[in-house]
Short mmCIF file of C-alpha atoms (C1' of nucleotides) in Angstrom, two decimals:
data_model
loop_
_atom_site.label_atom_id
_atom_site.label_comp_id
_atom_site.label_asym_id
_atom_site.label_seq_id
_atom_site.Cartn_x
_atom_site.Cartn_y
_atom_site.Cartn_z
CA MET A 1 -141.71 104.04 46.60
CA ARG A 2 -144.39 105.28 48.95
CA ASP A 3 -141.93 107.20 50.94
CA VAL A 4 -140.78 109.00 47.82
CA ALA A 5 -144.32 109.59 46.68
CA GLU A 6 -145.30 111.14 50.05
CA ALA A 7 -142.17 113.18 50.36
CA ALA A 8 -142.75 114.56 46.92
CA ASN A 9 -146.50 114.94 47.39
CA VAL A 10 -147.39 112.87 44.45
CA SER A 11 -148.88 109.32 43.93
CA THR A 12 -146.83 106.24 43.66
CA THR A 13 -147.98 105.92 40.07
CA ALA A 14 -146.12 109.26 39.26
CA VAL A 15 -143.01 107.98 40.96
CA SER A 16 -143.19 104.65 39.04
CA ARG A 17 -143.73 106.46 35.80
CA VAL A 18 -140.80 108.84 36.25
CA LEU A 19 -138.31 106.51 37.74
CA HIS A 20 -139.02 103.34 35.87
CA GLY A 21 -139.63 104.26 32.31
CA GLY A 22 -143.40 104.39 32.77
CA GLY A 23 -146.00 102.83 30.61
CA PRO A 24 -147.17 104.03 27.18
CA GLY A 25 -146.46 107.80 27.18
CA VAL A 26 -144.87 108.97 30.33
CA ARG A 27 -147.35 111.67 31.14
CA VAL A 28 -145.77 113.65 33.86
CA SER A 29 -144.80 117.26 33.71
CA GLU A 30 -141.01 117.84 33.62
CA GLU A 31 -141.42 119.96 36.77
CA ARG A 32 -142.93 117.17 38.83
CA ALA A 33 -140.53 114.67 37.26
CA ALA A 34 -137.52 116.65 38.36
CA GLN A 35 -138.88 116.98 41.82
CA ILE A 36 -139.53 113.32 42.05
CA ARG A 37 -136.05 112.48 40.88
CA ALA A 38 -134.62 114.78 43.43
CA VAL A 39 -136.49 113.27 46.26
CA ALA A 40 -135.66 109.81 45.21
CA GLU A 41 -132.00 110.69 45.18
CA ARG A 42 -132.19 112.28 48.59
CA LEU A 43 -133.94 109.30 50.06
CA ASN A 44 -131.54 106.98 48.31
CA TYR A 45 -134.37 105.12 46.77
CA ARG A 46 -133.67 101.85 45.00
CA ALA A 47 -136.26 100.02 42.97
CA ASN A 48 -137.20 96.55 44.14
CA ALA A 49 -136.81 94.31 41.20
CA LEU A 50 -138.70 91.47 43.02
CA ALA A 51 -141.87 93.35 43.12
CA ARG A 52 -141.59 94.59 39.59
CA ASN A 53 -140.85 91.03 38.38
CA LEU A 54 -143.84 89.80 40.17
CA ARG A 55 -146.15 92.47 38.85
CA THR A 56 -144.99 92.26 35.22
CA SER A 57 -144.14 88.62 35.15
CA ARG A 58 -140.80 89.45 33.51
CA THR A 59 -137.38 88.89 34.93
CA HIS A 60 -135.05 89.64 32.09
CA THR A 61 -133.17 86.64 33.01
CA VAL A 62 -132.28 83.50 30.97
CA GLY A 63 -130.83 80.31 32.38
CA VAL A 64 -127.94 78.40 31.03
CA LEU A 65 -127.73 74.70 31.70
CA PHE A 66 -124.67 72.59 31.00
CA GLU A 67 -125.16 68.94 30.82
CA ASN A 68 -121.79 68.62 32.71
CA MET A 69 -120.69 71.77 34.21
CA ARG A 70 -117.93 70.08 36.20
CA GLY A 71 -115.83 69.82 33.15
CA MET A 72 -115.78 73.38 32.36
CA GLY A 73 -112.27 73.82 33.64
CA ASP A 74 -110.98 70.51 32.13
CA GLY A 75 -110.95 69.37 28.53
CA PRO A 76 -111.08 71.89 25.78
CA LEU A 77 -112.30 75.43 26.35
CA TYR A 78 -115.44 74.86 24.46
CA THR A 79 -117.79 75.33 27.44
CA THR A 80 -115.98 78.40 28.57
CA HIS A 81 -116.12 80.14 25.22
CA LEU A 82 -119.74 79.17 24.92
CA LEU A 83 -120.62 80.78 28.19
CA ASP A 84 -118.56 83.82 27.41
CA GLY A 85 -120.43 84.26 24.13
CA VAL A 86 -123.78 83.77 25.62
CA ALA A 87 -123.08 86.16 28.46
CA SER A 88 -121.86 88.90 26.29
CA VAL A 89 -124.96 88.86 24.00
CA LEU A 90 -127.27 88.67 27.05
CA PHE A 91 -125.57 91.51 28.87
CA ARG A 92 -125.61 93.69 25.82
CA ASN A 93 -129.38 93.27 25.66
CA GLY A 94 -130.03 94.03 29.41
CA TYR A 95 -130.56 90.46 30.40
CA ARG A 96 -129.14 88.55 33.36
CA LEU A 97 -127.63 85.20 33.10
CA THR A 98 -128.27 82.47 35.62
CA LEU A 99 -126.32 79.27 35.82
CA LEU A 100 -128.46 76.24 36.41
CA ALA A 101 -127.28 73.27 38.29
CA GLU A 102 -127.37 70.09 36.24
CA ILE A 103 -128.98 68.17 39.13
CA ASP A 104 -131.94 65.90 38.98
CA HIS A 105 -134.36 66.56 36.26
CA ASN A 106 -137.26 66.94 38.68
CA ASN A 107 -135.53 70.08 39.96
CA VAL A 108 -134.94 71.19 36.52
CA ILE A 109 -138.61 71.27 35.94
CA GLY A 110 -139.09 73.22 39.06
CA SER A 111 -136.40 75.68 37.88
CA LEU A 112 -138.00 76.32 34.53
CA GLY A 113 -141.40 76.72 35.88
CA ASP A 114 -140.89 78.96 38.91
CA GLY A 115 -141.19 82.13 36.89
CA GLN A 116 -137.62 83.32 37.46
CA LEU A 117 -136.40 82.36 33.96
CA GLU A 118 -137.71 83.65 30.72
CA GLY A 119 -135.92 81.01 28.68
CA VAL A 120 -133.17 78.42 28.84
CA ILE A 121 -130.16 77.55 26.89
CA TRP A 122 -129.52 73.97 27.22
CA CYS A 123 -126.05 72.79 26.27
CA LYS A 124 -125.58 69.12 25.28
CA LEU A 125 -129.18 68.35 25.55
CA ALA A 126 -129.73 64.53 25.88
CA ARG A 127 -132.37 63.06 23.64
CA ASP A 128 -133.81 60.54 26.03
CA GLU A 129 -137.45 60.34 26.41
CA GLU A 130 -137.53 61.87 29.79
CA THR A 131 -135.87 65.08 28.51
CA VAL A 132 -138.03 65.22 25.41
CA ALA A 133 -141.10 65.03 27.63
CA LEU A 134 -139.74 67.72 29.78
CA ILE A 135 -139.28 69.95 26.78
CA ARG A 136 -142.78 69.44 25.56
CA SER A 137 -144.23 70.43 28.93
CA THR A 138 -141.90 73.35 29.68
CA PRO A 139 -143.52 76.75 30.28
CA ILE A 140 -140.68 78.62 28.82
CA PRO A 141 -138.86 78.37 25.62
CA ILE A 142 -135.75 76.29 25.39
CA VAL A 143 -132.86 76.47 22.98
CA ALA A 144 -130.83 73.28 22.68
CA PHE A 145 -127.19 73.93 22.03
CA ASN A 146 -124.88 71.40 20.44
CA ALA A 147 -127.51 68.65 20.86
CA ALA A 148 -128.19 65.82 18.56
CA THR A 149 -130.31 66.76 15.60
CA PRO A 150 -133.99 66.95 16.41
CA THR A 151 -135.94 63.85 15.38
CA ASP A 152 -139.46 65.31 14.99
CA GLY A 153 -141.23 68.48 15.17
CA GLU A 154 -140.44 69.48 18.62
CA ALA A 155 -141.25 72.83 20.06
CA THR A 156 -137.56 73.65 20.52
CA GLN A 157 -134.91 75.48 18.77
CA TYR A 158 -131.62 73.79 18.00
CA VAL A 159 -128.26 75.35 17.38
CA ASN A 160 -125.94 72.58 16.09
CA CYS A 161 -122.68 72.16 14.52
CA ASP A 162 -122.75 70.89 10.89
CA ASN A 163 -119.93 68.27 11.33
CA GLU A 164 -120.27 66.61 7.96
CA GLY A 165 -120.39 69.95 6.12
CA GLY A 166 -117.46 71.27 8.03
CA MET A 167 -115.33 68.21 7.16
CA GLU A 168 -116.37 68.46 3.52
CA LEU A 169 -115.16 72.13 3.43
CA ALA A 170 -111.90 71.17 5.18
CA VAL A 171 -111.06 68.38 2.86
CA GLU A 172 -112.02 70.45 -0.10
CA HIS A 173 -109.80 73.24 0.94
CA LEU A 174 -106.69 70.98 1.36
CA TRP A 175 -107.54 68.94 -1.77
CA GLU A 176 -107.65 72.05 -3.97
CA LEU A 177 -104.32 73.08 -2.68
CA GLY A 178 -103.14 69.87 -4.24
CA HIS A 179 -102.74 67.79 -0.98
CA ARG A 180 -103.67 64.16 -1.28
CA LYS A 181 -102.43 62.59 2.10
CA ILE A 182 -104.91 64.24 4.44
CA ALA A 183 -105.15 62.74 8.10
CA PHE A 184 -107.91 62.94 10.46
CA VAL A 185 -106.58 63.37 14.04
CA TYR A 186 -108.68 63.01 17.11
CA GLU A 187 -108.33 63.08 20.86
CA SER A 188 -108.71 59.64 22.09
CA GLU A 189 -111.16 60.69 24.97
CA GLU A 190 -113.43 62.29 22.42
CA TYR A 191 -113.46 59.41 20.09
CA SER A 192 -116.79 58.02 21.05
CA THR A 193 -118.66 61.31 21.16
CA PRO A 194 -121.30 62.00 18.70
CA ASP A 195 -119.47 64.98 17.37
CA CYS A 196 -116.30 63.07 16.80
CA ILE A 197 -118.13 60.14 15.14
CA ALA A 198 -119.95 62.57 12.78
CA ARG A 199 -116.85 64.43 11.87
CA ARG A 200 -115.02 61.19 11.17
CA GLU A 201 -117.82 60.03 8.95
CA GLY A 202 -117.82 63.39 7.18
CA TYR A 203 -114.09 63.11 6.73
CA ASP A 204 -114.34 59.50 5.31
CA GLN A 205 -117.03 60.47 2.87
CA ALA A 206 -115.18 63.61 1.80
CA ILE A 207 -112.12 61.63 1.14
CA ALA A 208 -114.06 58.76 -0.61
CA ARG A 209 -115.80 61.23 -2.74
CA ARG A 210 -112.47 62.22 -4.12
CA SER A 211 -111.15 58.66 -4.30
CA GLY A 212 -108.51 59.59 -1.73
CA VAL A 213 -106.80 57.57 0.89
CA PRO A 214 -108.33 57.96 4.44
CA LEU A 215 -105.97 58.02 7.28
CA THR A 216 -107.02 58.28 10.90
CA LEU A 217 -104.73 58.94 13.77
CA GLY A 218 -105.37 58.56 17.56
CA SER A 219 -104.33 61.21 20.10
CA PRO A 220 -100.72 59.93 20.68
CA TRP A 221 -99.87 61.58 17.33
CA TYR A 222 -100.48 64.89 18.92
CA LEU A 223 -97.25 64.58 20.75
CA VAL A 224 -95.29 64.63 17.42
CA PHE A 225 -96.21 68.23 16.73
CA MET B 1 -152.53 78.36 44.61
CA ARG B 2 -155.91 79.70 45.05
CA ASP B 3 -157.12 77.25 42.45
CA VAL B 4 -155.59 74.36 44.43
CA ALA B 5 -157.07 75.65 47.66
CA GLU B 6 -160.54 75.87 46.21
CA ALA B 7 -160.42 72.52 44.58
CA ALA B 8 -159.27 70.98 47.81
CA ASN B 9 -161.72 72.91 49.89
CA VAL B 10 -158.95 74.40 52.17
CA SER B 11 -157.41 77.81 52.46
CA THR B 12 -154.36 78.99 50.62
CA THR B 13 -152.57 78.96 53.96
CA ALA B 14 -153.02 75.29 54.22
CA VAL B 15 -151.74 74.80 50.62
CA SER B 16 -148.81 77.00 51.35
CA ARG B 17 -147.95 75.08 54.46
CA VAL B 18 -148.19 71.66 52.91
CA LEU B 19 -146.51 72.43 49.56
CA HIS B 20 -143.85 74.81 50.62
CA GLY B 21 -142.45 73.49 53.86
CA GLY B 22 -144.58 75.83 55.89
CA GLY B 23 -143.62 78.00 58.83
CA PRO B 24 -142.77 76.99 62.36
CA GLY B 25 -144.70 73.75 62.89
CA VAL B 26 -146.55 72.54 59.78
CA ARG B 27 -149.87 72.05 61.51
CA VAL B 28 -152.00 70.32 58.95
CA SER B 29 -153.47 66.81 59.35
CA GLU B 30 -151.88 64.22 57.21
CA GLU B 31 -155.28 63.50 55.67
CA ARG B 32 -155.63 67.10 54.39
CA ALA B 33 -152.06 67.25 53.45
CA ALA B 34 -152.38 64.19 51.16
CA GLN B 35 -155.40 65.61 49.62
CA ILE B 36 -153.78 68.91 48.88
CA ARG B 37 -150.74 67.18 47.30
CA ALA B 38 -153.03 65.20 45.10
CA VAL B 39 -154.88 68.20 43.92
CA ALA B 40 -151.75 70.19 43.33
CA GLU B 41 -150.39 67.20 41.27
CA ARG B 42 -153.59 67.01 39.26
CA LEU B 43 -153.72 70.66 38.63
CA ASN B 44 -149.99 70.65 37.71
CA TYR B 45 -149.41 73.37 40.20
CA ARG B 46 -145.95 75.15 40.21
CA ALA B 47 -144.98 77.47 42.92
CA ASN B 48 -144.22 80.95 41.70
CA ALA B 49 -140.82 81.93 43.04
CA LEU B 50 -141.27 85.50 42.16
CA ALA B 51 -144.14 85.93 44.65
CA ARG B 52 -142.28 84.03 47.32
CA ASN B 53 -139.17 86.02 46.86
CA LEU B 54 -141.09 89.21 47.21
CA ARG B 55 -142.88 88.12 50.19
CA THR B 56 -139.85 86.70 52.06
CA SER B 57 -137.22 89.04 50.75
CA ARG B 58 -135.13 86.05 49.93
CA THR B 59 -133.90 84.88 46.55
CA HIS B 60 -131.28 82.20 47.31
CA THR B 61 -129.22 83.72 44.63
CA VAL B 62 -125.77 85.18 44.73
CA GLY B 63 -124.03 87.21 42.02
CA VAL B 64 -120.63 86.54 40.61
CA LEU B 65 -118.84 89.61 39.13
CA PHE B 66 -115.62 89.32 37.12
CA GLU B 67 -113.62 92.45 36.64
CA ASN B 68 -113.00 91.25 33.05
CA MET B 69 -115.27 88.59 31.92
CA ARG B 70 -114.19 88.73 28.29
CA GLY B 71 -110.89 87.10 29.05
CA MET B 72 -112.61 84.03 30.48
CA GLY B 73 -111.76 81.98 27.36
CA ASP B 74 -108.37 83.48 26.82
CA GLY B 75 -105.39 83.36 29.11
CA PRO B 76 -105.09 80.79 31.87
CA LEU B 77 -108.07 78.93 33.00
CA TYR B 78 -108.01 80.74 36.33
CA THR B 79 -111.42 82.42 35.83
CA THR B 80 -113.04 79.21 34.66
CA HIS B 81 -111.96 77.22 37.55
CA LEU B 82 -113.06 79.91 39.91
CA LEU B 83 -116.51 79.96 38.48
CA ASP B 84 -116.63 76.21 38.50
CA GLY B 85 -115.77 76.15 42.13
CA VAL B 86 -118.16 78.77 43.18
CA ALA B 87 -120.88 77.24 41.24
CA SER B 88 -120.53 73.83 42.71
CA VAL B 89 -120.66 75.09 46.37
CA LEU B 90 -123.58 77.30 45.71
CA PHE B 91 -125.57 74.54 43.96
CA ARG B 92 -124.84 72.07 46.73
CA ASN B 93 -126.44 74.56 49.13
CA GLY B 94 -129.57 75.26 47.06
CA TYR B 95 -128.37 78.61 45.75
CA ARG B 96 -128.53 80.04 42.39
CA LEU B 97 -125.72 81.83 40.67
CA THR B 98 -126.20 84.91 38.50
CA LEU B 99 -123.43 86.21 36.39
CA LEU B 100 -123.14 90.00 36.48
CA ALA B 101 -122.10 92.17 33.66
CA GLU B 102 -119.13 94.20 34.45
CA ILE B 103 -120.44 97.30 32.87
CA ASP B 104 -120.63 100.74 34.25
CA HIS B 105 -120.56 100.91 38.01
CA ASN B 106 -123.75 102.81 38.25
CA ASN B 107 -125.40 99.75 37.03
CA VAL B 108 -123.54 97.53 39.43
CA ILE B 109 -124.96 99.55 42.20
CA GLY B 110 -128.41 99.00 40.83
CA SER B 111 -127.78 95.26 40.51
CA LEU B 112 -126.67 94.97 44.06
CA GLY B 113 -129.54 96.95 45.54
CA ASP B 114 -132.48 95.60 43.59
CA GLY B 115 -133.19 92.76 46.00
CA GLN B 116 -132.46 89.97 43.60
CA LEU B 117 -129.09 89.13 45.00
CA GLU B 118 -128.32 88.06 48.54
CA GLY B 119 -124.62 88.53 48.18
CA VAL B 120 -121.89 89.12 45.61
CA ILE B 121 -118.69 87.56 44.86
CA TRP B 122 -116.45 90.14 43.26
CA CYS B 123 -113.42 88.85 41.43
CA LYS B 124 -110.48 91.16 40.92
CA LEU B 125 -112.01 93.95 42.87
CA ALA B 126 -110.31 97.35 42.11
CA ARG B 127 -109.41 99.45 45.02
CA ASP B 128 -110.20 102.83 43.56
CA GLU B 129 -112.17 105.27 45.63
CA GLU B 130 -115.32 104.75 43.61
CA THR B 131 -115.37 101.11 44.30
CA VAL B 132 -114.60 101.45 47.96
CA ALA B 133 -117.38 103.91 48.28
CA LEU B 134 -119.74 101.47 46.55
CA ILE B 135 -118.76 98.79 48.91
CA ARG B 136 -119.45 100.90 51.91
CA SER B 137 -122.89 101.71 50.74
CA THR B 138 -123.88 98.35 49.38
CA PRO B 139 -126.99 96.81 50.91
CA ILE B 140 -125.78 93.22 50.51
CA PRO B 141 -122.57 91.54 51.64
CA ILE B 142 -119.70 91.44 49.26
CA VAL B 143 -116.78 89.03 49.13
CA ALA B 144 -113.80 90.31 47.30
CA PHE B 145 -111.86 87.63 45.50
CA ASN B 146 -108.32 87.84 44.58
CA ALA B 147 -108.29 91.57 45.25
CA ALA B 148 -105.60 93.68 46.58
CA THR B 149 -105.27 93.49 50.38
CA PRO B 150 -107.70 95.67 52.20
CA THR B 151 -106.29 98.92 53.44
CA ASP B 152 -108.58 99.71 56.35
CA GLY B 153 -111.44 98.20 58.28
CA GLU B 154 -113.91 97.85 55.37
CA ALA B 155 -117.09 95.97 55.74
CA THR B 156 -116.00 93.46 53.29
CA GLN B 157 -114.52 90.00 53.38
CA TYR B 158 -111.39 89.25 51.29
CA VAL B 159 -110.24 85.96 49.95
CA ASN B 160 -106.81 86.46 48.65
CA CYS B 161 -103.68 84.64 47.66
CA ASP B 162 -100.74 84.77 49.96
CA ASN B 163 -98.06 85.36 47.29
CA GLU B 164 -95.11 85.99 49.50
CA GLY B 165 -95.92 83.11 51.75
CA GLY B 166 -96.33 80.86 48.80
CA MET B 167 -92.96 81.77 47.32
CA GLU B 168 -91.33 81.29 50.67
CA LEU B 169 -92.75 77.73 50.91
CA ALA B 170 -91.74 76.91 47.31
CA VAL B 171 -88.14 78.04 47.73
CA GLU B 172 -87.92 76.53 51.09
CA HIS B 173 -88.97 73.16 49.62
CA LEU B 174 -86.45 73.30 46.84
CA TRP B 175 -83.70 74.54 49.06
CA GLU B 176 -84.19 71.80 51.50
CA LEU B 177 -83.91 69.25 48.65
CA GLY B 178 -80.41 70.70 48.11
CA HIS B 179 -81.08 72.87 45.12
CA ARG B 180 -79.27 76.20 44.89
CA LYS B 181 -80.05 77.40 41.43
CA ILE B 182 -83.72 78.26 41.59
CA ALA B 183 -85.33 80.25 38.79
CA PHE B 184 -88.46 82.32 38.86
CA VAL B 185 -90.29 82.03 35.47
CA TYR B 186 -93.09 84.25 34.49
CA GLU B 187 -95.39 84.79 31.54
CA SER B 188 -94.53 88.02 30.00
CA GLU B 189 -98.11 89.18 29.68
CA GLU B 190 -98.53 88.78 33.48
CA TYR B 191 -95.42 90.54 34.47
CA SER B 192 -96.96 93.86 35.53
CA THR B 193 -99.89 92.27 37.38
CA PRO B 194 -99.96 92.76 41.14
CA ASP B 195 -99.88 88.98 41.73
CA CYS B 196 -96.75 88.53 39.60
CA ILE B 197 -95.01 91.43 41.32
CA ALA B 198 -95.81 90.25 44.75
CA ARG B 199 -94.63 86.73 43.84
CA ARG B 200 -91.40 87.95 42.38
CA GLU B 201 -90.77 89.95 45.46
CA GLY B 202 -91.50 86.95 47.62
CA TYR B 203 -89.14 84.95 45.54
CA ASP B 204 -86.39 87.51 45.78
CA GLN B 205 -86.80 87.82 49.50
CA ALA B 206 -86.85 84.07 50.04
CA ILE B 207 -83.69 83.66 47.95
CA ALA B 208 -81.95 86.59 49.62
CA ARG B 209 -82.88 85.22 53.06
CA ARG B 210 -80.83 82.17 52.18
CA SER B 211 -78.03 84.07 50.47
CA GLY B 212 -78.88 82.36 47.29
CA VAL B 213 -78.63 83.61 43.78
CA PRO B 214 -81.80 84.98 42.23
CA LEU B 215 -82.54 84.22 38.56
CA THR B 216 -85.56 85.49 36.73
CA LEU B 217 -86.60 84.36 33.26
CA GLY B 218 -89.21 85.70 30.91
CA SER B 219 -91.82 83.79 29.02
CA PRO B 220 -89.70 82.70 26.02
CA TRP B 221 -88.12 80.15 28.33
CA TYR B 222 -91.34 78.36 28.51
CA LEU B 223 -90.79 77.16 25.02
CA VAL B 224 -87.79 75.18 26.15
CA PHE B 225 -89.91 72.78 28.16
"C1'" DT C 1 -155.66 72.03 63.46
"C1'" DT C 2 -157.50 75.60 60.46
"C1'" DG C 3 -158.49 79.98 58.19
"C1'" DA C 4 -159.09 85.28 57.63
"C1'" DA C 5 -156.80 89.01 56.52
"C1'" DA C 6 -152.99 91.93 55.76
"C1'" DG C 7 -149.32 93.12 53.04
"C1'" DC C 8 -144.38 92.41 50.43
"C1'" DG C 9 -143.32 96.84 46.35
"C1'" DC C 10 -144.65 97.56 42.30
"C1'" DT C 11 -147.62 98.50 37.67
"C1'" DA C 12 -151.63 99.29 34.84
"C1'" DA C 13 -156.42 99.97 33.92
"C1'" DC C 14 -159.54 103.37 34.46
"C1'" DA C 15 -161.39 107.85 36.12
"C1'" DA C 16 -161.00 112.41 36.95
"C1'" DT D 1 -151.56 115.59 33.52
"C1'" DT D 2 -152.53 113.15 37.78
"C1'" DG D 3 -154.40 109.93 41.19
"C1'" DT D 4 -157.41 105.85 42.79
"C1'" DT D 5 -157.74 101.33 42.99
"C1'" DA D 6 -156.95 96.64 42.33
"C1'" DG D 7 -153.98 92.93 42.31
"C1'" DC D 8 -149.48 89.96 40.83
"C1'" DG D 9 -148.89 85.00 44.23
"C1'" DC D 10 -147.29 84.14 48.02
"C1'" DT D 11 -146.40 84.04 53.59
"C1'" DT D 12 -147.47 84.93 58.23
"C1'" DT D 13 -149.33 86.83 62.25
"C1'" DC D 14 -153.38 86.37 64.84
"C1'" DA D 15 -157.64 84.62 66.23
"C1'" DA D 16 -160.91 80.77 66.28
#
DNA sequence: TTGAAAGCGCTAACAA
DNA sequence: TTGTTAGCGCTTTCAA
């Protein structure tokens, strides 16, 4: 930047203002501005984001943390779609996305506090005490995704799936079409997950509410389709 | 850091050396070191990666750029597995992974030159002139993944799939088992991709080399399985 | 073994 | 409209 400033016979301030949007009211004459841009182009100037980040304490980067990243390729495509959606929204708004390693929590604390992230989307947030404590002391905002419902007034945003409500809607839909034998089918490997449990309960209740006959089928039934 | 230094009655240099691995030969007495660590703990000190990055010109971050990120959730899981593999290796080596938006190439140039990335893994690198020019002028190393084979001596590393060689091996294997009716099956949506074309050619040649009978089947045949 | 001082490249008061 | 100056938090010679 100094090279550009000297070559253009202006201050680095002027260069900064012209090339990087400048502060409130970019007060540089169009003449000078054009000249600066020309020189910058000629000198092949590239702004250094590291310096700017340090100075402004902003990185335009948010982290995404998966509780188990390994499984991204296995199982259902849930994780993949999630990442895809998060990425597209972030990019659209000029943000970068950094994938965080789901390693030891000590390191997680370090990651969240080192200034490189402006926020974190935490998928499948565990609700153990350690994690809750971490959340309380984190210097940046965290959004918990697909986590268990929050217990108390934590300083965290949650985006969750309304499993019970969804099952109620699903059963209602089929019921109104006249169906009475409505099965709940699950993948055996998911059976003990909170989501699956909640859905099954939602299904049971929705059926019971209509005095219907519950029917639950394990994953082998999939092969019938 | 200055707070820690003052509270411990040492210089920031000492703090830096003790808390952040220090330069060549961490020459601080164990006594002082322990004290510094204690004070840092008490003051809840967190190193600022932004400042360190700026000073050292290192970020321990590599970017990953997909030619079409949107499709990550659709089609085959190729992209997902790729990302999974890249991430696990990077994390294991203390690197971060930043997903890059596959927007206009101007911005890509900016992304690569702003100092935040130490290298880029570029998946499905197009070989148009614009991209080649970009690669030539990039300030950081690029690894092209699953791109077309390089034409000339470019300053880029390529990691590609040996489609012809793979088909030769596959045909050889079946042939040696005694099979003579060997079909090449493709997904119709992939038929015009470079990979599929190369594989088909490899198949044709491997079959021809053995005076066998080529047989190519489009995707509907998948449904038979 | 320890610290003083310079500086990474940029931005933002504040003055002119 | 333009420039001067200080400083973000850290690392690293260099001298003591």
